[in-house]
XYZ file of C-alpha atoms in Angstrom:
174
model
C 0.000 0.000 0.000
C 1.472 3.329 -1.062
C 0.742 6.974 -0.571
C 0.251 8.923 -3.765
C -1.935 9.104 -6.801
C -0.877 6.229 -9.045
C -2.545 7.378 -12.237
C -1.462 4.598 -14.615
C -2.707 1.026 -14.364
C 0.689 -0.601 -14.753
C 4.261 0.231 -15.567
C 7.833 -0.130 -14.516
C 10.499 1.642 -12.537
C 13.962 1.188 -14.041
C 16.395 3.125 -11.887
C 19.853 1.985 -10.804
C 20.303 1.595 -7.052
C 23.370 2.262 -4.905
C 24.266 2.426 -1.235
C 23.688 5.851 0.279
C 27.181 7.304 0.824
C 26.062 9.042 4.012
C 24.341 5.965 5.507
C 25.328 2.513 4.221
C 22.107 1.011 5.649
C 20.082 3.032 3.132
C 19.804 2.742 -0.627
C 19.346 5.567 -3.130
C 17.889 5.608 -6.628
C 20.190 7.200 -9.204
C 19.510 8.792 -12.581
C 18.419 6.295 -15.226
C 21.799 5.579 -16.833
C 24.153 6.301 -13.946
C 26.987 3.744 -14.155
C 27.606 3.963 -10.397
C 24.404 2.086 -9.583
C 23.262 -1.503 -9.994
C 20.670 -1.913 -12.751
C 17.280 -2.487 -11.112
C 13.822 -3.069 -12.533
C 10.477 -3.265 -10.731
C 7.216 -3.958 -12.573
C 3.972 -2.819 -10.962
C 0.236 -2.997 -11.468
C -2.295 -0.836 -9.623
C -4.907 -3.117 -8.099
C -6.978 -0.461 -6.320
C -6.871 3.220 -5.460
C -8.555 5.447 -2.930
C -8.781 9.202 -2.969
C -7.582 9.985 0.524
C -7.620 13.780 0.818
C -4.295 15.416 -0.047
C -2.383 12.176 -0.573
C -4.188 9.382 -2.361
C -3.568 5.727 -1.541
C -3.069 2.759 -3.835
C -2.684 -0.995 -3.603
C 0.090 -2.110 -5.945
C 1.272 -5.549 -6.970
C 4.983 -5.538 -7.755
C 7.319 -7.976 -9.403
C 11.049 -7.716 -8.988
C 12.944 -8.415 -12.177
C 16.144 -7.777 -10.254
C 16.478 -8.367 -6.533
C 18.249 -5.454 -4.894
C 18.241 -4.400 -1.248
C 15.147 -2.249 -0.508
C 14.321 -2.243 -4.237
C 10.519 -1.971 -3.983
C 10.691 0.625 -1.225
C 13.242 2.828 -3.016
C 11.751 2.509 -6.503
C 8.226 3.374 -5.388
C 9.415 6.267 -3.197
C 11.414 7.593 -6.171
C 8.163 7.709 -8.174
C 6.502 9.661 -5.354
C 4.670 6.629 -3.941
C 6.272 5.762 -0.585
C 5.016 2.742 1.306
C 2.622 3.301 4.170
C 4.613 2.794 7.372
C 8.042 3.248 5.787
C 9.823 5.709 8.070
C 13.110 5.398 6.155
C 11.947 6.173 2.606
C 8.528 7.678 3.242
C 7.703 9.660 6.322
C 4.562 10.428 8.317
C 2.243 11.170 5.392
C -0.734 9.979 7.453
C -0.755 13.485 8.956
C -1.981 14.849 5.597
C -5.070 12.611 5.601
C -8.105 14.530 6.855
C -10.346 11.524 7.500
C -9.744 10.927 11.226
C -10.431 7.179 11.145
C -8.160 6.568 8.164
C -5.450 8.880 9.497
C -5.444 7.027 12.821
C -5.244 3.648 11.065
C -2.333 4.803 8.909
C -0.523 6.292 11.899
C -1.016 3.138 13.977
C 0.076 0.727 11.254
C 3.072 -0.923 12.939
C 5.243 -1.697 9.920
C 5.748 -1.158 6.226
C 2.568 -1.980 4.316
C 4.464 -4.497 2.205
C 3.823 -8.215 1.932
C 5.700 -10.890 -0.026
C 2.604 -12.852 -0.963
C 4.288 -15.079 -3.530
C 7.951 -15.943 -4.009
C 9.162 -18.326 -6.695
C 12.728 -19.472 -7.271
C 14.861 -22.386 -8.352
C 16.301 -24.397 -5.470
C 20.092 -24.035 -5.705
C 20.876 -27.665 -4.824
C 18.061 -29.617 -6.502
C 17.172 -27.351 -9.414
C 13.482 -27.775 -8.540
C 11.203 -24.793 -9.044
C 9.732 -23.702 -5.691
C 6.675 -21.526 -5.157
C 6.014 -20.146 -1.682
C 2.683 -18.451 -0.971
C 1.895 -16.616 2.262
C -1.571 -15.343 3.184
C -2.035 -11.615 3.597
C -1.680 -10.829 7.324
C -4.692 -9.601 9.259
C -3.141 -6.188 10.027
C -2.699 -5.486 6.328
C -6.194 -6.778 5.503
C -7.612 -4.400 8.142
C -5.681 -1.470 6.679
C -7.004 -2.300 3.207
C -10.566 -2.427 4.541
C -10.329 0.914 6.412
C -8.650 2.634 3.462
C -11.189 1.426 0.904
C -8.607 -0.639 -0.977
C -9.819 -4.119 -0.040
C -11.743 -4.495 -3.307
C -8.396 -4.817 -5.105
C -7.041 -7.599 -2.921
C -8.833 -10.509 -4.614
C -7.810 -9.145 -8.006
C -4.209 -8.886 -6.840
C -4.123 -12.506 -5.693
C -5.847 -14.274 -8.594
C -5.971 -14.450 -12.363
C -8.553 -12.333 -14.164
C -11.061 -15.186 -14.074
C -10.953 -15.312 -10.294
C -9.366 -18.755 -10.356
C -7.570 -19.948 -7.260
C -4.195 -20.209 -9.025
C -2.229 -17.049 -8.226
C -0.693 -15.145 -11.091
C 1.557 -12.179 -11.560
C -0.147 -11.207 -14.787
C -1.128 -8.717 -16.236
C 2.242 -7.176 -15.443
C 4.192 -6.353 -18.604
C 7.125 -8.538 -19.580
C 10.630 -7.138 -19.851
């Protein structure tokens, strides 16, 4: 879940990432062709949006083409869409939300509003393809409900036909 008005339905963020020279625990996004950064690509699809006064909120589904430290957090913040609850790359944007109930829920959210719902990879020893799926935690489901974004959750977790098999489509291919 991000702050901001995500106006396009899907797209990509292709910005190189590098360690922040002033704080090695942080990562910074560089200009598009800066040779000092590691090439990084994040694909995203907007699953739902809510017009929270002054800020906007959106539920995004992201796919990492590369796997860099803090990649989703940094790429989305660089586009002006910081994660709810991300004190490092976002800030207390809940204070700009005029709806008292929603503002309180955003302020109280105890972590980054980010969930690795599905992770797939090839096992390094066996070569088998593994797919790990984790249910969306109750705190995040509650935040989606209060923010008016819950209608996008089922869409984010299933194919267009509503089948049970999860899919990362319709994200564009690289």
